[in-house]
Amino acid sequence: MGAREAGLPDVVPSGSLPSRVTIWEVGARDGLQNESVVVPVSVKLEFLARLADAGLTVLEATSFVHPKWVPQLADAAELLTGLSPRPGVTYPVLVPNERGLDRALEAGVSHIAIFASATETFASRNLNRTLDSQFEMFEPTVSRALAAGLDVRGYVSMCFGDPWEGAVPRAQVVAVGERLLDMGCSQLSLGDTIGVATPGQVESLLEGFRDVSRLAVHFHDTYGQALANTLAALRCGVTTVDSSAGGLGGCPYAESATGNLATEDLVWMLDGLGIETGVDLDKLVETSVWMAERLGRPSPSRVVRALAK
């Protein structure tokens, strides 16, 4: 008998945790952007449909980054044209600048995300900007998006460590993040881009922000710490967690970044804690097995490997 047939995981709540968590599913964007091959639009559309069927309500669909930098997502406009939105599901897209916003507006999107850096080196390598001048790019993008009635999320990369600079000062991350929130971002996602964070560091960083309710977390599992870090963030009051179905993804600009926290692994933990997500884990596992077959390799998610038949 398998674990699910045996009624596992058993539900044992733990104190100081939220009753419900919103999962911000990034598999179709952050997951697929790191693939060595371009996944056909038809497969991406079915992937999004299957994720919605599994109960996920926030599906980051694609990115309007220049195709030269992320060729795997060059089909963003085609994808959104072919998308049949589900009631109750939002489909945010990533935009780097005003040109990306123009393309997003042409596609009729209602939610966008911008991505900033917490460090000087990554700002230079990823955005071709300095740590301070990156905001000159974000300010008109955010103001125009808000004027058009769009919701704007802010990402901050390298919040816990940078492969070129090492440890990142907490005050530096907080300064970048608070500036994005003050600019008009409704939510800020703090990214452990290379997966080096540990729980105490997570708690310390979150304590530095004025309003934890506006924060989300985005952990990579390079050193196996993503779930422990997520639990620490939940205990601090975070209620939105980014994850990727099947553990897909990485960062094309940071070679040491491995896959994102797997959505299945996250849901297994949350189910066991009695925290509502609205996600059907069995359907999600089926979806990740299906996608793994199309990518030609097994899913790195431990829950997928344990439950797949």
Tab-separated table of N, CA, C and O in Angstrom, residues 95-105 136-144:
chain	number	residue	atom	x	y	z
A	95	VAL	N	8.197	41.001	-16.147
A	95	VAL	CA	8.636	42.017	-17.108
A	95	VAL	C	9.895	42.688	-16.568
A	95	VAL	O	9.984	42.972	-15.374
A	96	PRO	N	10.881	42.949	-17.420
A	96	PRO	CA	12.130	43.537	-16.942
A	96	PRO	C	12.144	45.057	-16.969
A	96	PRO	O	12.905	45.690	-16.236
A	97	ASN	N	11.327	45.662	-17.824
A	97	ASN	CA	11.431	47.100	-18.070
A	97	ASN	C	10.177	47.577	-18.801
A	97	ASN	O	9.203	46.828	-18.950
A	98	GLU	N	10.211	48.823	-19.267
A	98	GLU	CA	9.033	49.376	-19.935
A	98	GLU	C	8.703	48.659	-21.238
A	98	GLU	O	7.532	48.516	-21.606
A	99	ARG	N	9.712	48.217	-21.964
A	99	ARG	CA	9.435	47.481	-23.206
A	99	ARG	C	8.718	46.169	-22.882
A	99	ARG	O	7.761	45.795	-23.567
A	100	GLY	N	9.154	45.500	-21.843
A	100	GLY	CA	8.459	44.295	-21.419
A	100	GLY	C	7.038	44.595	-20.991
A	100	GLY	O	6.117	43.818	-21.264
A	101	LEU	N	6.849	45.733	-20.319
A	101	LEU	CA	5.506	46.136	-19.919
A	101	LEU	C	4.635	46.393	-21.135
A	101	LEU	O	3.457	46.011	-21.166
A	102	ASP	N	5.202	47.049	-22.150
A	102	ASP	CA	4.439	47.293	-23.384
A	102	ASP	C	3.908	45.978	-23.945
A	102	ASP	O	2.727	45.881	-24.336
A	103	ARG	N	4.760	44.987	-24.001
A	103	ARG	CA	4.355	43.687	-24.540
A	103	ARG	C	3.304	43.025	-23.653
A	103	ARG	O	2.359	42.393	-24.137
A	104	ALA	N	3.453	43.178	-22.340
A	104	ALA	CA	2.473	42.600	-21.420
A	104	ALA	C	1.114	43.272	-21.576
A	104	ALA	O	0.071	42.607	-21.575
A	105	LEU	N	1.121	44.595	-21.719
A	105	LEU	CA	-0.144	45.315	-21.907
A	105	LEU	C	-0.808	44.921	-23.220
A	105	LEU	O	-2.033	44.755	-23.282
A	136	GLU	N	15.860	53.232	-11.478
A	136	GLU	CA	15.495	54.142	-12.569
A	136	GLU	C	14.728	53.391	-13.656
A	136	GLU	O	13.920	53.979	-14.376
A	137	MET	N	14.991	52.089	-13.760
A	137	MET	CA	14.288	51.251	-14.721
A	137	MET	C	12.922	50.821	-14.169
A	137	MET	O	11.935	50.750	-14.903
A	138	PHE	N	12.866	50.567	-12.868
A	138	PHE	CA	11.632	50.062	-12.280
A	138	PHE	C	10.566	51.135	-12.101
A	138	PHE	O	9.373	50.868	-12.271
A	139	GLU	N	10.984	52.354	-11.741
A	139	GLU	CA	10.004	53.380	-11.382
A	139	GLU	C	8.986	53.670	-12.488
A	139	GLU	O	7.771	53.649	-12.234
A	140	PRO	N	9.408	53.934	-13.731
A	140	PRO	CA	8.397	54.175	-14.774
A	140	PRO	C	7.592	52.928	-15.113
A	140	PRO	O	6.401	53.027	-15.456
A	141	THR	N	8.222	51.768	-15.016
A	141	THR	CA	7.511	50.522	-15.292
A	141	THR	C	6.390	50.310	-14.289
A	141	THR	O	5.241	50.022	-14.661
A	142	VAL	N	6.706	50.480	-13.011
A	142	VAL	CA	5.703	50.271	-11.966
A	142	VAL	C	4.619	51.340	-12.033
A	142	VAL	O	3.424	51.024	-11.941
A	143	SER	N	5.002	52.599	-12.202
A	143	SER	CA	4.002	53.674	-12.224
A	143	SER	C	3.046	53.505	-13.394
A	143	SER	O	1.825	53.695	-13.251
A	144	ARG	N	3.564	53.131	-14.566
A	144	ARG	CA	2.693	52.913	-15.719
A	144	ARG	C	1.786	51.706	-15.499
A	144	ARG	O	0.603	51.737	-15.874
